[in-house]
mmCIF file of C-alpha atoms in Angstrom:
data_model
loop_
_atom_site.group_PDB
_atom_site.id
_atom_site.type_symbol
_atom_site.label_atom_id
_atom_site.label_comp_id
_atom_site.label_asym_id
_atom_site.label_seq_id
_atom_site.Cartn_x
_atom_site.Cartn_y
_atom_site.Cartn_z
ATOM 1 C CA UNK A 1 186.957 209.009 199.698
ATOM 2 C CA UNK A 2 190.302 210.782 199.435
ATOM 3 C CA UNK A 3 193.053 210.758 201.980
ATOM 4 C CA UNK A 4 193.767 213.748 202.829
ATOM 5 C CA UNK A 5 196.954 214.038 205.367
ATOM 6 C CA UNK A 6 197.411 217.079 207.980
ATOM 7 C CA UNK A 7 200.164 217.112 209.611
ATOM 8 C CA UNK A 8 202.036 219.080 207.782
ATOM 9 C CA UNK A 9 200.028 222.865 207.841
ATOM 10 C CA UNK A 10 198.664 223.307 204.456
ATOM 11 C CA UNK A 11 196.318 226.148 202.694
ATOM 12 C CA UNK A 12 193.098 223.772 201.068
ATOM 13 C CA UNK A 13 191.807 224.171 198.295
ATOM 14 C CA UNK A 14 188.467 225.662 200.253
ATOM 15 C CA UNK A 15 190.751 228.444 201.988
ATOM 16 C CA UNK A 16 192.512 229.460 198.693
ATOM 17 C CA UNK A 17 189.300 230.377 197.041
ATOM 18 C CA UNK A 18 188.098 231.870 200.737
ATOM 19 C CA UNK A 19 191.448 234.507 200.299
ATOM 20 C CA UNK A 20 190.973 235.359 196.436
ATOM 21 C CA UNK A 21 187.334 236.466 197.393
ATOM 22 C CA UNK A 22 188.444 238.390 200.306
ATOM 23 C CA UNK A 23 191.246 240.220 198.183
ATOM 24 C CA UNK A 24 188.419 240.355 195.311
ATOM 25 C CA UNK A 25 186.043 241.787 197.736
ATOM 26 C CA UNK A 26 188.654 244.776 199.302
ATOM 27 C CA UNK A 27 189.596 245.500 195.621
ATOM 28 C CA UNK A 28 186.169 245.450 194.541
ATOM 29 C CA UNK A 29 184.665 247.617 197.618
ATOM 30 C CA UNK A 30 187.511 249.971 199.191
ATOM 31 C CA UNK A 31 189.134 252.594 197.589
ATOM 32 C CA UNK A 32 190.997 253.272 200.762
ATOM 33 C CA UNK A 33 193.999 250.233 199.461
ATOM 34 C CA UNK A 34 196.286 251.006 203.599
ATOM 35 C CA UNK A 35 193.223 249.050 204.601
ATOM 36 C CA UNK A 36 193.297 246.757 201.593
ATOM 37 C CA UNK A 37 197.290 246.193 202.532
ATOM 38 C CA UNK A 38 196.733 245.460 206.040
ATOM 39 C CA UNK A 39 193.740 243.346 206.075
ATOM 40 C CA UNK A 40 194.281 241.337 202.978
ATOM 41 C CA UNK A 41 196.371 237.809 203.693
ATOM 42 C CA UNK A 42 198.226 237.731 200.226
ATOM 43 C CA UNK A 43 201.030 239.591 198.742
ATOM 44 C CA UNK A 44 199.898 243.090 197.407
ATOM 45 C CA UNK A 45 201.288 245.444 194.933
ATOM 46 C CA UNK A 46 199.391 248.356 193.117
ATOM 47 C CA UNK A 47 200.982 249.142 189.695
ATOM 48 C CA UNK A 48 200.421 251.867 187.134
ATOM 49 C CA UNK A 49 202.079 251.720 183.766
ATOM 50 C CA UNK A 50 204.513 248.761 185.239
ATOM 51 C CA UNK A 51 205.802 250.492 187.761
ATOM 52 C CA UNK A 52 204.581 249.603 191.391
ATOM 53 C CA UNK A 53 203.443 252.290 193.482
ATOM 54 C CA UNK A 54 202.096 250.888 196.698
ATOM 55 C CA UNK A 55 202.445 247.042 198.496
ATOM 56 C CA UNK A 56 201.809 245.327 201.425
ATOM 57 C CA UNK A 57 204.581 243.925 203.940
ATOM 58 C CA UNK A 58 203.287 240.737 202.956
ATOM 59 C CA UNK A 59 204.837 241.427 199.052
ATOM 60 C CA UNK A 60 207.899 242.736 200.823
ATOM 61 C CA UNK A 61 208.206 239.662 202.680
ATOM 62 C CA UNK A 62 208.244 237.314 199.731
ATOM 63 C CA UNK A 63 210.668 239.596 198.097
ATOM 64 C CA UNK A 64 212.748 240.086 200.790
ATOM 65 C CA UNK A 65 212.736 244.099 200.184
ATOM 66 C CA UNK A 66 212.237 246.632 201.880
ATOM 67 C CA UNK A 67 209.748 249.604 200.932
ATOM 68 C CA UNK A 68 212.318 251.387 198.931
ATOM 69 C CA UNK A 69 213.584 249.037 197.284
ATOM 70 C CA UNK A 70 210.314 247.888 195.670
ATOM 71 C CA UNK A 71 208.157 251.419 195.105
ATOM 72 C CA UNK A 72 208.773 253.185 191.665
ATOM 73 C CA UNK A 73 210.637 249.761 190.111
ATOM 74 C CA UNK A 74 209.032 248.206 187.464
ATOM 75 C CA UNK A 75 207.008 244.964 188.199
ATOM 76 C CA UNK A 76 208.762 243.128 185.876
ATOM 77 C CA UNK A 77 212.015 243.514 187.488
ATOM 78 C CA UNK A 78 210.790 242.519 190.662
ATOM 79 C CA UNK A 79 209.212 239.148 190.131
ATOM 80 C CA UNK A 80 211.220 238.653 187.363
ATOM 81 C CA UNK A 81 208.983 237.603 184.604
ATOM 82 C CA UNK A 82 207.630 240.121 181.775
ATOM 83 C CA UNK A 83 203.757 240.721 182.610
ATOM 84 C CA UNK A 84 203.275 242.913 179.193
ATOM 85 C CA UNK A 85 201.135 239.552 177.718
ATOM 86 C CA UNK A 86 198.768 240.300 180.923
ATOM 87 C CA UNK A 87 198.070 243.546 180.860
ATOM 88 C CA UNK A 88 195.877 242.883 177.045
ATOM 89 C CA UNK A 89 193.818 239.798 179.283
ATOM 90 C CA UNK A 90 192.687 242.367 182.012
ATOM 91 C CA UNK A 91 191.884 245.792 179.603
ATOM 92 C CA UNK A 92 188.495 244.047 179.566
ATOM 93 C CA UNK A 93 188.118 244.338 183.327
ATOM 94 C CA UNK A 94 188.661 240.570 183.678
ATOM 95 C CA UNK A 95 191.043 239.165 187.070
ATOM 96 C CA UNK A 96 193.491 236.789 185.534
ATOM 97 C CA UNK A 97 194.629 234.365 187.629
ATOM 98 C CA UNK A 98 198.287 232.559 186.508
ATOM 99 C CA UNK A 99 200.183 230.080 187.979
ATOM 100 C CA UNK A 100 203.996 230.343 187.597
ATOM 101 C CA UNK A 101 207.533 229.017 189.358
ATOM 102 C CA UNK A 102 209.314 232.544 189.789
ATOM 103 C CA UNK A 103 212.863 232.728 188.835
ATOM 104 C CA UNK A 104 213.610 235.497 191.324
ATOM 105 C CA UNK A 105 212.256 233.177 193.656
ATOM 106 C CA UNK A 106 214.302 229.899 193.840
ATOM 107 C CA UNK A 107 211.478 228.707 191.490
ATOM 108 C CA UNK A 108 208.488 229.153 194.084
ATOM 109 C CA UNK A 109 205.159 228.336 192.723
ATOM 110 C CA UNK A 110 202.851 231.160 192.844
ATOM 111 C CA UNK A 111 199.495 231.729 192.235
ATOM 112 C CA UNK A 112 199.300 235.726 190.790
ATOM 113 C CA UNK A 113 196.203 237.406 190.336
ATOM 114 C CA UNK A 114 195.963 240.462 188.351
ATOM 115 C CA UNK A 115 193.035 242.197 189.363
ATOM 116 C CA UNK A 116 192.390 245.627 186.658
ATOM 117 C CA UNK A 117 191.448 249.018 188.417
ATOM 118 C CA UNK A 118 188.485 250.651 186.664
ATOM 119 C CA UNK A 119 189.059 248.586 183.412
ATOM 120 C CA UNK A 120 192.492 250.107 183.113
ATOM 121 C CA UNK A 121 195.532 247.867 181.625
ATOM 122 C CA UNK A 122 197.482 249.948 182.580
ATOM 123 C CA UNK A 123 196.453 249.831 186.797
ATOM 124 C CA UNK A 124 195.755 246.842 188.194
ATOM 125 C CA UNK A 125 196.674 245.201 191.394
ATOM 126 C CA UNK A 126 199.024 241.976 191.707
ATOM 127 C CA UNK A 127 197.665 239.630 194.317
ATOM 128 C CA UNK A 128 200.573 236.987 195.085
ATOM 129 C CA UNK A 129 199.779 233.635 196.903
ATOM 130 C CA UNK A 130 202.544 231.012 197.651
ATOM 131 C CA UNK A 131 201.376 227.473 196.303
ATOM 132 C CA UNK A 132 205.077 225.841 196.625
ATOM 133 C CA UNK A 133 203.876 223.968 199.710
ATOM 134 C CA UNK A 134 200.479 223.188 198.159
ATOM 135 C CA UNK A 135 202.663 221.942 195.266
ATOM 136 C CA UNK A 136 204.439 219.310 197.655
ATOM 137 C CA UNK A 137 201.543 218.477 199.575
ATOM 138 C CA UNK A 138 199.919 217.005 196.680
ATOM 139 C CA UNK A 139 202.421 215.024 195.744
ATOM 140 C CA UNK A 140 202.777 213.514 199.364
ATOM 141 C CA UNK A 141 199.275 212.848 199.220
ATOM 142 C CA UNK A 142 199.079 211.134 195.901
ATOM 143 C CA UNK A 143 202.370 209.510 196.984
ATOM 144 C CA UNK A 144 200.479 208.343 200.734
ATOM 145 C CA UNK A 145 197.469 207.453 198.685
ATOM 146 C CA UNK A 146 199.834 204.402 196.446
ATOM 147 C CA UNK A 147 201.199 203.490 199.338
ATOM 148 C CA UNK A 148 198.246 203.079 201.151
ATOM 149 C CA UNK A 149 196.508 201.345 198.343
ATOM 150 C CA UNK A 150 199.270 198.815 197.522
ATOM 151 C CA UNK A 151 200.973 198.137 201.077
ATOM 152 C CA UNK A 152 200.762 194.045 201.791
ATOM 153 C CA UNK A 153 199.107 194.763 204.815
ATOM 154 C CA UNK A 154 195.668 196.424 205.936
ATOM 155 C CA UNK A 155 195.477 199.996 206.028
ATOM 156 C CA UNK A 156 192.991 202.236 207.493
ATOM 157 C CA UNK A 157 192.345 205.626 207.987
ATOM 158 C CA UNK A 158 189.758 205.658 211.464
ATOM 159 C CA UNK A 159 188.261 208.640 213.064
ATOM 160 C CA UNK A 160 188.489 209.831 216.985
ATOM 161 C CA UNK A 161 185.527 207.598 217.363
ATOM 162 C CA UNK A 162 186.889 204.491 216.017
ATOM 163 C CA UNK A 163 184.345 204.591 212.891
ATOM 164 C CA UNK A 164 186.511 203.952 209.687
ATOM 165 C CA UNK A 165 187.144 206.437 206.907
ATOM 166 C CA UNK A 166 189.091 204.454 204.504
ATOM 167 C CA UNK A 167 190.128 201.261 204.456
ATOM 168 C CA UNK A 168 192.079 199.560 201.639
ATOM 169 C CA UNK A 169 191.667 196.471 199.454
ATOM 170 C CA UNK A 170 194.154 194.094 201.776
ATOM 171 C CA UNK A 171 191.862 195.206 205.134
ATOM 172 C CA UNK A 172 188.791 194.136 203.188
ATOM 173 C CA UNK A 173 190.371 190.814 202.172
ATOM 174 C CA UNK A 174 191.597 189.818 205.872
ATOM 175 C CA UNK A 175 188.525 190.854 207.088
ATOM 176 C CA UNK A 176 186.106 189.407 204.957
ATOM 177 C CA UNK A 177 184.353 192.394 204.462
ATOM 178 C CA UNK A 178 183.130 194.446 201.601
ATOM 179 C CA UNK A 179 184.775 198.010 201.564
ATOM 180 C CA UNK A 180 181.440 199.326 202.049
ATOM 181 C CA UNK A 181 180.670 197.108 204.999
ATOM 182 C CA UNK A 182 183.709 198.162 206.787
ATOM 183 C CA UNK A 183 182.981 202.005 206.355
ATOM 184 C CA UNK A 184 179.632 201.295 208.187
ATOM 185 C CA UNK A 185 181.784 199.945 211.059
ATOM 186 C CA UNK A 186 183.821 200.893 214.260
ATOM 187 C CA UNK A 187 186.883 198.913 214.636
ATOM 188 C CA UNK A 188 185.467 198.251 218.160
ATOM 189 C CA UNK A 189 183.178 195.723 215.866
ATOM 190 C CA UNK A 190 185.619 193.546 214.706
ATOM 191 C CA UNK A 191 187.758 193.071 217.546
ATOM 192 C CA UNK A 192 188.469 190.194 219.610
ATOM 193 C CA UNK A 193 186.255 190.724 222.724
ATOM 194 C CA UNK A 194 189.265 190.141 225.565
ATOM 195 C CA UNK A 195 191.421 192.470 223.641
ATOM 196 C CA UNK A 196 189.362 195.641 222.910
ATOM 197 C CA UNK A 197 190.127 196.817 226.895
ATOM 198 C CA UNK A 198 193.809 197.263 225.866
ATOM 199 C CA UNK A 199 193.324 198.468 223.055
ATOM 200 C CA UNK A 200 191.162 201.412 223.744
ATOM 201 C CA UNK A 201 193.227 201.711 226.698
ATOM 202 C CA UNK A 202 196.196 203.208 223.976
ATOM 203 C CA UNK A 203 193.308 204.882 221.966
ATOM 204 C CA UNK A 204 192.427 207.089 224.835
ATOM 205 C CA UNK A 205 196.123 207.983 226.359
ATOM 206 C CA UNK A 206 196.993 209.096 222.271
ATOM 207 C CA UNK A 207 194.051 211.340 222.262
ATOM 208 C CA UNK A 208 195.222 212.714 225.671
ATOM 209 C CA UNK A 209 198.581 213.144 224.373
ATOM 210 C CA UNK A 210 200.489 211.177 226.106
ATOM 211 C CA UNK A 211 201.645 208.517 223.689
ATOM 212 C CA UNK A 212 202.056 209.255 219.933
ATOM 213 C CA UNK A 213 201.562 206.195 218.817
ATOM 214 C CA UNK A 214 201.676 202.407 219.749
ATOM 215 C CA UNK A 215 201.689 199.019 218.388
ATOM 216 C CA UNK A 216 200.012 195.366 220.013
ATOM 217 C CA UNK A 217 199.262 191.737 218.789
ATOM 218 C CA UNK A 218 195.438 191.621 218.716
ATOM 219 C CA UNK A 219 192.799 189.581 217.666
ATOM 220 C CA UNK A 220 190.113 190.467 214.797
ATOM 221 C CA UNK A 221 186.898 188.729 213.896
ATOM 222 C CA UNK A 222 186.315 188.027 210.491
ATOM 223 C CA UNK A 223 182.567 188.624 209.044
ATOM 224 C CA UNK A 224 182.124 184.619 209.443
ATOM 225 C CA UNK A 225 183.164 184.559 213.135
ATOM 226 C CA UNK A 226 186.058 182.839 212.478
ATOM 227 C CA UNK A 227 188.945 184.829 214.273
ATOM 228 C CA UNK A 228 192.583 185.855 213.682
ATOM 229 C CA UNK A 229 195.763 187.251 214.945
ATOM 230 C CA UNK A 230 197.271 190.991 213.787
ATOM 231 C CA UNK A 231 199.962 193.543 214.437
ATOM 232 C CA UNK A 232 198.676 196.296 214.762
ATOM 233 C CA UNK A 233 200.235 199.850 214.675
ATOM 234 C CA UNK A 234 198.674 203.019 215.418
ATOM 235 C CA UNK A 235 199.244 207.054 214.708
ATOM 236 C CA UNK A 236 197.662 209.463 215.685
ATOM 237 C CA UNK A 237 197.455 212.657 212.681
ATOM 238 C CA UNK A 238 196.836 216.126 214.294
ATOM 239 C CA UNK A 239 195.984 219.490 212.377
ATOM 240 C CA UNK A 240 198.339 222.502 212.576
ATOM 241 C CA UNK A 241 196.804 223.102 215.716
ATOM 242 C CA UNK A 242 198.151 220.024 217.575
ATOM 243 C CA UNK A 243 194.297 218.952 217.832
ATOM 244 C CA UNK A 244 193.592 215.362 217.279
ATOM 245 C CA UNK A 245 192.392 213.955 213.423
ATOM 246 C CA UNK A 246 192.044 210.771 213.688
ATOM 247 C CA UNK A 247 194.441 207.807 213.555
ATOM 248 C CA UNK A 248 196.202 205.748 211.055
ATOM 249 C CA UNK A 249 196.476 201.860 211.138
ATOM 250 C CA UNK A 250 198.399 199.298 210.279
ATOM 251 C CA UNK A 251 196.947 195.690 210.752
ATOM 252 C CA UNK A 252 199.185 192.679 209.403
ATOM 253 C CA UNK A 253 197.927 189.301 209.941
ATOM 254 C CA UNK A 254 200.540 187.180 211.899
ATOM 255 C CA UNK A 255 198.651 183.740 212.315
ATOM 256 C CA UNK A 256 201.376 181.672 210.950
ATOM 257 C CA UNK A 257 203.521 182.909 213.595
ATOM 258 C CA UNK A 258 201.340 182.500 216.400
ATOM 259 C CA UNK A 259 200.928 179.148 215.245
ATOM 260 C CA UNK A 260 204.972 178.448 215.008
ATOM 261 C CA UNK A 261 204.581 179.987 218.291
ATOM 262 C CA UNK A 262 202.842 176.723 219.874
ATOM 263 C CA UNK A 263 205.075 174.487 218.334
ATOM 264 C CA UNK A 264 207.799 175.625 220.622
#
């Protein structure tokens, strides 16, 4: 299952495709493009032999221009990349979509889409869609998912119901448990019996808000019975909304010091 991490506001994959069908959709369908500027989500520019005659505040914005500025100037000054190569791809009445860091841009990664009007190459629209943050987000995630993966303690990823979602390899091997097995259970199941009140004691107060995360020496039960000591540490991810996601946790086994404990 991959991690996917939300606290920082990001555009999936699912919404990107949701916004090029929209735009597709008001291309396809309106002739009247005030309604196609105001309604669509993405940067908008209409351009006829190069030169851009209409665009949305939302192209403005990302150019930081005002209206004059950007009607009658050639497209290719604007963005700052030469967009002759394109207009051969969409004389068929294809949409190209391209992918490109903009100089003009401090080297923002955009997603363009050149959408042809009537099969002309020489009128099409240019549909603009910052990725730069997608372009990060990735990387954090693929840089989480490592860490997550080789960290010498147990990891998991566990909903608002305590079910896990992910666990890694060092969770299975303290545990006992198969990955599989664990994914079938609530971390309610493997806790120590007289420690489960305080524990969901903290659960509950994060999900109300009023802690944002906490930490507590705990007991687990392994999948033979036998039990043992953790630290455990607890976040809590929310979506861009500030609603609850579920929570990440940190479980390292501390036996050998609650053993040095009772020596002294």
């Amino acid at each position: 299952m991959p991690i996917i991490l939300k606290k920082i506001k990001r555009t999936n994959p699912y919404k990107l495709e949701l916004l090029k069908k929209m735009t597709y959709s008001l291309v396809d369908e309106n002739q009247n493009y005030k309604k196609l500027y105001k309604t669509a989500l993405e940067g908008i520019c209409r351009v006829e032999k190069g030169i851009i005659i209409n665009c949305n505040d939302k192209f403005l914005g990302y150019f930081n221009l005002n209206y004059k500025e950007a009607i009658k100037k050639k497209i290719s000054d604007i963005i700052g990349i030469n967009v002759e190569s394109i207009k051969d791809k969409i004389s068929n009445g294809k949409k190209i979509e391209i992918k490109i860091m903009l100089p003009k841009m401090s080297n923002k990664l955009f997603s363009i889409l050149f959408i042809p009007i009537d099969g002309k190459k020489e009128e099409y629209y240019c549909c603009f869609l910052d990725i730069s943050r997608e372009l990060f987000l990735n990387k954090y995630e693929r840089d989480f998912k490592e860490y997550f993966n080789n960290i010498e303690s147990g990891m998991a990823v566990v909903n608002l119901d305590g079910y896990f979602l992910e666990v890694n390899d060092k969770l299975c091997k303290i545990t006992d448990y198969s990955r599989e097995e664990l994914l079938s259970k609530n971390f309610q199941e493997i806790t120590y019996p007289d420690d489960l009140t305080e524990d969901l004691n903290f659960v509950s107060r994060m999900i109300n808000q009023e802690i944002k995360s906490y930490s507590m020496n705990k007991r687990y039960v392994r999948k033979d019975g036998s039990v043992f000591w953790a630290f455990l540490s607890v976040v809590l991810t929310k979506d861009e909304e500030n609603n609850p996601l579920y929570f990440i946790s940190t479980i390292q086994e501390i036996n050998k010091y609650k053993d040095f404990e009772k020596l002294y």
